[in-house]
Short mmCIF file of C-alpha atoms and ligand atoms in Angstrom, two decimals:
data_model
loop_
_atom_site.label_atom_id
_atom_site.label_comp_id
_atom_site.label_asym_id
_atom_site.label_seq_id
_atom_site.Cartn_x
_atom_site.Cartn_y
_atom_site.Cartn_z
CA MET T 1 97.28 109.51 141.82
CA LYS T 2 97.74 107.94 138.39
CA PHE T 3 100.90 106.02 137.53
CA ASN T 4 102.95 108.73 135.82
CA THR T 5 102.26 111.11 138.68
CA LYS T 6 103.27 108.42 141.16
CA LEU T 7 106.61 108.07 139.39
CA ILE T 8 107.37 111.66 140.29
CA HIS T 9 105.41 112.27 143.49
CA GLY T 10 104.96 108.75 144.88
CA GLY T 11 106.53 107.59 148.13
CA ILE T 12 108.50 110.24 149.99
CA SER T 13 108.54 113.04 147.44
CA GLU T 14 110.58 115.61 149.35
CA ASP T 15 113.27 115.58 152.02
CA GLN T 16 111.60 115.72 155.41
CA ALA T 17 114.47 117.62 157.06
CA THR T 18 115.05 120.36 154.47
CA GLY T 19 112.21 120.28 151.93
CA ALA T 20 114.70 119.53 149.15
CA VAL T 21 112.68 118.37 146.13
CA SER T 22 115.42 115.96 145.10
CA ILE T 23 116.00 113.67 148.08
CA PRO T 24 119.59 114.26 149.24
CA ILE T 25 122.24 111.55 149.28
CA TYR T 26 122.72 110.77 152.96
CA ARG T 27 126.14 109.15 153.13
CA SER T 28 126.34 108.90 156.90
CA SER T 29 126.84 105.33 158.08
CA THR T 30 125.57 106.07 161.58
CA PHE T 31 123.17 108.49 163.26
CA HIS T 32 123.34 110.38 166.55
CA GLN T 33 121.05 109.00 169.25
CA HIS T 34 119.58 111.60 171.58
CA LYS T 35 118.64 109.13 174.25
CA LEU T 36 120.36 105.93 175.34
CA GLY T 37 118.18 102.95 174.51
CA GLY T 38 115.55 105.03 172.73
CA GLU T 39 114.13 103.91 169.39
CA PRO T 40 115.62 106.33 166.89
CA LYS T 41 114.22 106.28 163.31
CA TRP T 42 117.77 106.02 161.95
CA GLU T 43 120.59 104.23 163.71
CA TYR T 44 122.90 102.45 161.27
CA ALA T 45 122.84 102.73 157.48
CA ARG T 46 122.68 99.00 156.66
CA THR T 47 119.48 98.79 158.69
CA GLY T 48 118.03 102.01 157.31
CA ASN T 49 119.22 104.98 155.28
CA PRO T 50 116.99 107.97 154.42
CA THR T 51 117.97 108.01 150.72
CA ARG T 52 117.45 104.27 150.30
CA ASN T 53 114.27 104.53 152.35
CA ALA T 54 112.84 107.17 149.96
CA LEU T 55 113.57 104.86 147.03
CA GLU T 56 111.99 101.90 148.82
CA SER T 57 108.91 103.92 149.57
CA LEU T 58 108.64 105.02 145.92
CA VAL T 59 108.87 101.49 144.49
CA THR T 60 106.38 100.21 147.07
CA THR T 61 103.91 102.76 145.72
CA LEU T 62 104.66 101.86 142.10
CA GLU T 63 104.08 98.13 142.61
CA GLY T 64 101.17 98.65 145.00
CA GLY T 65 102.81 96.76 147.89
CA VAL T 66 103.10 97.26 151.63
CA ALA T 67 106.91 97.39 151.75
CA GLY T 68 109.87 97.50 149.38
CA PHE T 69 113.55 96.72 149.81
CA ALA T 70 116.53 97.87 147.76
CA PHE T 71 119.59 95.72 147.17
CA ALA T 72 123.05 95.98 145.64
CA SER T 73 121.83 94.13 142.51
CA GLY T 74 118.89 92.18 141.16
CA SER T 75 120.76 89.00 142.03
CA ALA T 76 121.20 90.17 145.64
CA ALA T 77 117.45 90.88 145.82
CA ILE T 78 116.64 87.40 144.48
CA HIS T 79 119.13 85.77 146.85
CA THR T 80 117.60 87.56 149.83
CA VAL T 81 114.08 86.54 148.77
CA PHE T 82 115.15 82.89 148.44
CA SER T 83 116.58 83.19 151.98
CA LEU T 84 112.96 83.21 153.20
CA PHE T 85 113.15 79.42 152.72
CA SER T 86 115.03 76.73 154.62
CA SER T 87 116.92 73.56 153.89
CA GLY T 88 114.47 70.89 152.73
CA ASP T 89 111.98 73.38 151.26
CA HIS T 90 110.97 72.85 147.65
CA ILE T 91 110.40 75.62 145.10
CA ILE T 92 108.89 75.42 141.62
CA ILE T 93 110.81 77.63 139.23
CA GLY T 94 110.11 78.72 135.64
CA ASN T 95 112.16 77.03 132.90
CA ASP T 96 113.15 80.27 131.17
CA VAL T 97 114.59 82.41 133.96
CA TYR T 98 117.52 84.82 133.81
CA GLY T 99 120.82 82.90 133.44
CA GLY T 100 122.18 84.33 136.70
CA THR T 101 119.07 83.19 138.58
CA PHE T 102 119.52 79.71 137.13
CA ARG T 103 123.15 79.76 138.32
CA LEU T 104 122.20 81.04 141.79
CA VAL T 105 119.67 78.26 142.17
CA ASN T 106 121.83 75.43 140.85
CA LYS T 107 125.29 76.35 142.04
CA VAL T 108 124.55 78.11 145.33
CA LEU T 109 121.11 77.53 146.83
CA LYS T 110 121.06 73.78 146.16
CA ARG T 111 124.21 73.51 148.31
CA PHE T 112 122.14 74.91 151.17
CA GLY T 113 119.49 72.23 150.82
CA LEU T 114 116.81 74.08 148.84
CA GLU T 115 115.13 71.85 146.28
CA PHE T 116 113.89 73.05 142.90
CA THR T 117 111.73 71.69 140.13
CA VAL T 118 111.96 73.45 136.78
CA VAL T 119 108.60 73.85 135.04
CA ASP T 120 107.20 75.73 132.05
CA THR T 121 104.93 77.93 134.18
CA ARG T 122 102.63 78.59 131.20
CA ASP T 123 101.47 75.02 131.72
CA LEU T 124 99.21 75.15 134.79
CA SER T 125 98.79 71.39 134.96
CA ALA T 126 102.58 70.99 134.99
CA ILE T 127 102.72 73.36 137.98
CA LYS T 128 100.06 71.37 139.82
CA ALA T 129 101.87 68.12 139.04
CA ALA T 130 105.13 69.52 140.48
CA ILE T 131 103.65 70.45 143.86
CA GLN T 132 105.02 68.27 146.68
CA ASP T 133 104.42 68.13 150.44
CA ASN T 134 107.47 70.36 151.02
CA THR T 135 106.73 72.87 148.24
CA LYS T 136 106.77 76.42 149.55
CA ALA T 137 106.80 78.72 146.53
CA ILE T 138 106.47 79.25 142.79
CA TYR T 139 109.02 81.56 141.18
CA PHE T 140 108.85 82.79 137.58
CA GLU T 141 109.44 85.60 135.11
CA THR T 142 106.90 86.95 132.67
CA PRO T 143 107.75 87.95 129.99
CA THR T 144 110.68 85.55 130.17
CA ASN T 145 114.23 86.23 129.20
CA PRO T 146 115.03 85.84 126.32
CA LEU T 147 112.06 84.05 124.71
CA LEU T 148 109.43 86.49 126.03
CA LYS T 149 106.99 83.76 127.00
CA ILE T 150 103.99 84.87 129.02
CA THR T 151 102.69 83.10 132.13
CA ASP T 152 99.16 83.78 133.38
CA ILE T 153 100.05 85.46 136.69
CA ALA T 154 96.57 85.42 138.24
CA ALA T 155 96.06 81.75 137.38
CA VAL T 156 99.39 80.71 138.96
CA ALA T 157 98.75 82.86 142.05
CA LYS T 158 95.38 81.14 142.45
CA ILE T 159 96.95 77.66 142.36
CA ALA T 160 99.59 78.85 144.83
CA LYS T 161 96.96 80.17 147.25
CA GLU T 162 95.05 76.88 147.11
CA HIS T 163 98.22 75.09 148.24
CA GLN T 164 99.46 77.83 150.63
CA LEU T 165 102.49 78.57 148.49
CA LYS T 166 104.11 81.95 148.00
CA THR T 167 104.21 83.35 144.48
CA ILE T 168 107.28 85.32 143.45
CA VAL T 169 107.49 87.13 140.09
CA ASP T 170 110.54 88.73 138.52
CA ASN T 171 108.95 91.83 136.94
CA THR T 172 112.14 93.20 135.37
CA PHE T 173 111.05 92.91 131.74
CA ALA T 174 107.55 94.33 132.12
CA THR T 175 108.31 97.01 134.76
CA PRO T 176 105.51 98.35 136.96
CA TYR T 177 104.60 100.63 134.03
CA ASN T 178 103.24 97.61 132.17
CA GLN T 179 102.36 95.06 134.80
CA ASN T 180 101.65 94.88 138.55
CA PRO T 181 101.87 91.25 139.71
CA LEU T 182 100.98 92.11 143.33
CA GLN T 183 97.57 93.25 142.11
CA LEU T 184 97.11 89.84 140.49
CA GLY T 185 97.61 87.93 143.74
CA VAL T 186 101.40 87.58 143.82
CA ASP T 187 103.20 87.86 147.20
CA ILE T 188 106.60 89.19 146.15
CA VAL T 189 107.86 91.04 143.09
CA VAL T 190 111.59 91.24 142.39
CA HIS T 191 113.41 93.50 139.95
CA SER T 192 116.77 93.95 138.45
CA ALA T 193 116.48 97.74 138.66
CA THR T 194 119.70 97.79 136.63
CA LYS T 195 117.44 97.52 133.60
CA TYR T 196 114.36 99.70 132.85
CA LEU T 197 113.91 101.25 136.29
CA GLY T 198 117.42 102.72 136.32
CA GLY T 199 117.06 103.05 132.56
CA HIS T 200 120.40 104.63 131.70
CA SER T 201 122.83 101.70 131.97
CA ASP T 202 124.66 103.45 134.78
CA VAL T 203 123.57 101.72 137.99
CA VAL T 204 123.39 98.12 139.25
CA ALA T 205 120.51 97.64 141.69
CA GLY T 206 117.80 95.25 142.79
CA LEU T 207 114.39 95.46 144.47
CA ALA T 208 111.92 93.24 146.26
CA ILE T 209 108.39 94.47 147.00
CA THR T 210 105.74 92.54 148.89
CA SER T 211 102.00 92.80 149.43
CA ASP T 212 102.12 90.86 152.71
CA GLU T 213 102.91 92.35 156.14
CA ASP T 214 104.45 89.14 157.51
CA ILE T 215 106.72 88.71 154.50
CA ALA T 216 107.64 92.40 154.79
CA GLU T 217 108.82 91.83 158.33
CA GLU T 218 110.86 88.78 157.32
CA LEU T 219 112.41 90.59 154.34
CA ALA T 220 113.38 93.56 156.53
CA PHE T 221 115.09 91.10 158.88
CA LEU T 222 116.87 89.34 156.00
CA GLN T 223 117.90 92.57 154.27
CA ASN T 224 119.54 93.73 157.49
CA SER T 225 121.00 90.31 158.36
CA ILE T 226 122.46 89.49 154.95
CA GLY T 227 123.35 93.12 154.32
CA SER T 228 123.44 93.24 150.51
CA VAL T 229 121.82 96.70 150.60
CA LEU T 230 121.89 99.40 147.94
CA GLY T 231 124.14 102.33 148.84
CA PRO T 232 122.82 105.90 149.09
CA ASP T 233 124.48 107.15 145.87
CA ASP T 234 123.00 104.34 143.80
CA SER T 235 119.65 104.74 145.55
CA TRP T 236 119.61 108.37 144.47
CA LEU T 237 120.61 107.51 140.91
CA LEU T 238 117.88 104.89 140.71
CA MET T 239 115.23 107.31 142.00
CA ARG T 240 116.35 109.81 139.39
CA GLY T 241 115.97 107.18 136.68
CA ILE T 242 112.56 106.02 137.87
CA LYS T 243 111.09 109.52 137.56
CA THR T 244 111.31 109.30 133.75
CA LEU T 245 110.19 105.67 133.44
CA GLY T 246 106.82 106.65 131.92
CA ALA T 247 108.32 109.08 129.41
CA ARG T 248 110.95 106.55 128.40
CA MET T 249 108.57 103.61 128.15
CA ARG T 250 106.27 105.45 125.76
CA VAL T 251 109.15 105.94 123.31
CA HIS T 252 110.49 102.41 123.91
CA HIS T 253 107.06 101.04 122.98
CA GLU T 254 106.66 103.17 119.86
CA ASN T 255 110.08 102.15 118.57
CA THR T 256 109.49 98.50 119.43
CA GLN T 257 106.29 98.30 117.44
CA ASP T 258 108.10 99.71 114.39
CA ILE T 259 111.11 97.45 114.72
CA TYR T 260 108.87 94.46 115.28
CA ASN T 261 107.02 95.26 112.03
CA PHE T 262 110.33 95.69 110.22
CA LEU T 263 111.75 92.37 111.48
CA PHE T 264 108.49 90.48 111.01
CA SER T 265 108.31 91.40 107.31
CA ASN T 266 112.04 90.87 106.68
CA LYS T 267 112.81 87.82 104.52
CA LYS T 268 116.13 87.23 106.24
CA VAL T 269 114.39 86.73 109.58
CA ALA T 270 113.08 83.25 110.31
CA LYS T 271 111.34 83.81 113.63
CA VAL T 272 110.40 86.75 115.83
CA TYR T 273 109.52 86.47 119.50
CA TYR T 274 107.41 89.35 120.80
CA PRO T 275 104.36 89.06 123.09
CA GLY T 276 102.60 91.76 121.04
CA ASN T 277 102.43 89.48 118.01
CA PRO T 278 98.65 88.80 117.75
CA ASN T 279 99.43 85.33 116.33
CA SER T 280 101.66 84.30 119.22
CA GLU T 281 100.23 81.67 121.54
CA ASP T 282 100.67 83.95 124.56
CA TYR T 283 99.10 87.07 123.06
CA ASN T 284 95.74 86.88 124.84
CA ILE T 285 97.30 86.41 128.27
CA ALA T 286 99.76 89.23 127.59
CA LYS T 287 96.87 91.48 126.59
CA LYS T 288 94.94 90.55 129.72
CA GLN T 289 97.69 91.28 132.26
CA MET T 290 99.98 93.84 130.61
CA ARG T 291 99.24 97.43 129.61
CA ASN T 292 101.81 97.22 126.80
CA PHE T 293 104.00 94.40 125.51
CA GLY T 294 107.34 95.90 126.51
CA ALA T 295 110.39 96.75 124.46
CA MET T 296 112.21 93.45 124.10
CA ILE T 297 112.25 91.45 120.86
CA SER T 298 114.10 88.22 120.18
CA PHE T 299 114.60 86.78 116.71
CA GLU T 300 116.45 84.24 114.61
CA LEU T 301 117.93 84.73 111.16
CA GLN T 302 117.13 82.32 108.35
CA PRO T 303 119.23 79.12 108.58
CA GLY T 304 122.67 79.59 107.05
CA LEU T 305 122.82 83.35 107.63
CA ASP T 306 125.71 84.50 109.79
CA THR T 307 124.43 85.64 113.20
CA ARG T 308 127.88 86.74 114.34
CA LYS T 309 128.48 88.85 111.24
CA PHE T 310 125.03 90.42 111.62
CA VAL T 311 125.45 91.55 115.24
CA GLU T 312 129.07 92.63 114.70
CA SER T 313 128.00 94.74 111.68
CA LEU T 314 125.68 96.94 113.68
CA GLN T 315 127.08 100.41 114.20
CA LEU T 316 124.52 102.22 116.32
CA ILE T 317 122.91 99.35 118.21
CA ASP T 318 125.40 98.24 120.88
CA LEU T 319 126.52 94.63 121.06
CA ALA T 320 126.33 94.35 124.85
CA GLU T 321 124.75 92.43 127.70
CA SER T 322 121.96 93.99 129.76
CA LEU T 323 118.77 95.64 128.57
CA GLY T 324 116.30 98.34 129.39
CA GLY T 325 118.63 101.27 128.81
CA ILE T 326 117.89 104.31 126.69
CA GLU T 327 120.40 102.96 124.14
CA SER T 328 119.47 99.97 121.98
CA LEU T 329 121.38 96.86 123.02
CA ILE T 330 121.71 93.59 121.12
CA GLU T 331 123.15 90.27 122.22
CA VAL T 332 123.33 86.55 121.52
CA PRO T 333 122.06 84.80 124.69
CA ALA T 334 123.80 81.46 124.01
CA ILE T 335 127.21 83.14 124.01
CA MET T 336 126.50 86.04 126.37
CA THR T 337 123.73 86.31 129.00
CA HIS T 338 122.74 82.62 129.04
CA ALA T 339 126.16 81.02 128.62
CA ALA T 340 125.92 79.74 132.22
CA ILE T 341 123.07 77.41 131.23
CA PRO T 342 124.23 74.00 129.90
CA ARG T 343 123.62 73.76 126.15
CA ASP T 344 121.21 70.81 126.28
CA ILE T 345 118.98 72.57 128.84
CA ARG T 346 119.19 75.79 126.85
CA LEU T 347 118.17 74.10 123.60
CA LYS T 348 115.33 72.28 125.32
CA SER T 349 113.78 75.57 126.39
CA GLY T 350 114.20 76.98 122.88
CA ILE T 351 117.27 79.21 123.29
CA THR T 352 119.14 78.23 120.14
CA ASP T 353 122.74 79.17 119.36
CA GLU T 354 121.40 81.58 116.73
CA LEU T 355 118.87 83.42 118.87
CA ILE T 356 119.37 87.21 118.99
CA ARG T 357 117.88 89.42 121.72
CA LEU T 358 117.25 93.11 121.08
CA SER T 359 116.48 95.69 123.74
CA VAL T 360 114.96 98.56 121.79
CA GLY T 361 116.16 101.96 122.99
CA ILE T 362 114.70 105.43 122.61
CA GLU T 363 116.81 106.67 119.69
CA ASP T 364 115.02 107.89 116.55
CA GLN T 365 113.40 104.82 115.05
CA GLU T 366 114.58 105.65 111.48
CA ASP T 367 118.17 105.46 112.67
CA LEU T 368 117.59 102.10 114.34
CA VAL T 369 115.89 100.64 111.27
CA ASP T 370 118.66 102.03 109.02
CA ASP T 371 121.27 100.36 111.21
CA LEU T 372 119.46 97.02 111.06
CA LYS T 373 119.06 97.37 107.28
CA GLN T 374 122.76 97.98 106.66
CA ALA T 375 123.63 94.95 108.85
CA PHE T 376 121.12 92.78 106.96
CA ASN T 377 122.73 93.91 103.70
CA LYS T 378 126.09 92.57 104.89
CA ILE T 379 124.82 88.99 105.34
C1 PLP G 401 119.57 91.26 134.89
C2 PLP G 401 118.49 90.43 135.45
C3 PLP G 401 118.58 89.90 136.75
C4 PLP G 401 119.81 90.08 137.61
O1 PLP G 401 119.94 91.40 138.01
P1 PLP G 401 121.36 92.12 138.31
O2 PLP G 401 120.97 93.51 138.64
O3 PLP G 401 122.18 91.99 137.07
O4 PLP G 401 121.97 91.37 139.44
C5 PLP G 401 117.51 89.20 137.22
N1 PLP G 401 116.39 88.98 136.48
C6 PLP G 401 116.29 89.46 135.22
C7 PLP G 401 115.05 89.19 134.44
C8 PLP G 401 117.32 90.19 134.66
O5 PLP G 401 117.21 90.64 133.42
#
């Protein structure tokens, strides 16, 4: 099966009890046991729910793993994955991760004795230099949020294997449509499925998929023990969204290329971040490991131009957090998604106060360009 067919027929593609083509929403919290002390397939819905299970099976297929797990949010998925480690363990983490992941690491996990070293994971020698006796894993995003930097996944996974470390990649921005880290040697992929996988800005969900049977067993244990599972209604909604991922991504990509060209040639724009820019330092690695460059663009206006006025002047493109929805969304990371990161750390990794992040939607591209044009005319 090719990828677009997998989106629709992958995993458990019909209800085993009734043949329903759309997997039903099983709301039952518990299941009748025919025999005392038997081993029923379903017993309690935190442990396993048929609707969630169908979703988990689908995303396992899409990422090419051995098992997948669905959570109440991307953050819950990431928290559960970090729970694989114990007090005193050390983890190398990318320097440009989602603001909420940065907060989870610094304000929560450090209190439980996990140690972290922040590294630009594009720099392989910096990764090697950060490895200690107690290092257990390398965690990163590629493309990163919001600067869209690209890390060579296969190269990092190779270093990790040499040192018996686990590699964990947040694949939210690329989606399995564009990139499959497990195929490049990674052990665990996490997603905020709130973004492209859900795709309609109407569900908060998270996923973790692994290529390793032992990790799968541990994650199943942790998912059940911690209990931050995705409910059946949201599991259904997410499956529904995933079915059109391919169709949506094709339009996202078309629009993004156009908007990138428009921004790149605009005199009021000082800088554009987009991995599909052939002159960007990361272009060759992006080309090697991604099927397309995704639909996120970040940019800065020329010094002195009013960023606030620009984003507030947009009429069609929504000023809002989040990304990956069918509607175009724009935001200023320093004030919105990345406000949790102290300013000096933010500036050091290149997230200036003026940086603008655009998630290109699937509206007609002329309308999007017209909206940008009228906002440029106001500054
Ligand atoms: C949004 C996001 C998260 C967090 O996911 P939630 O579903 O909001 O909890 C994690 N990683 C990335 C890259 C994200 O964009």
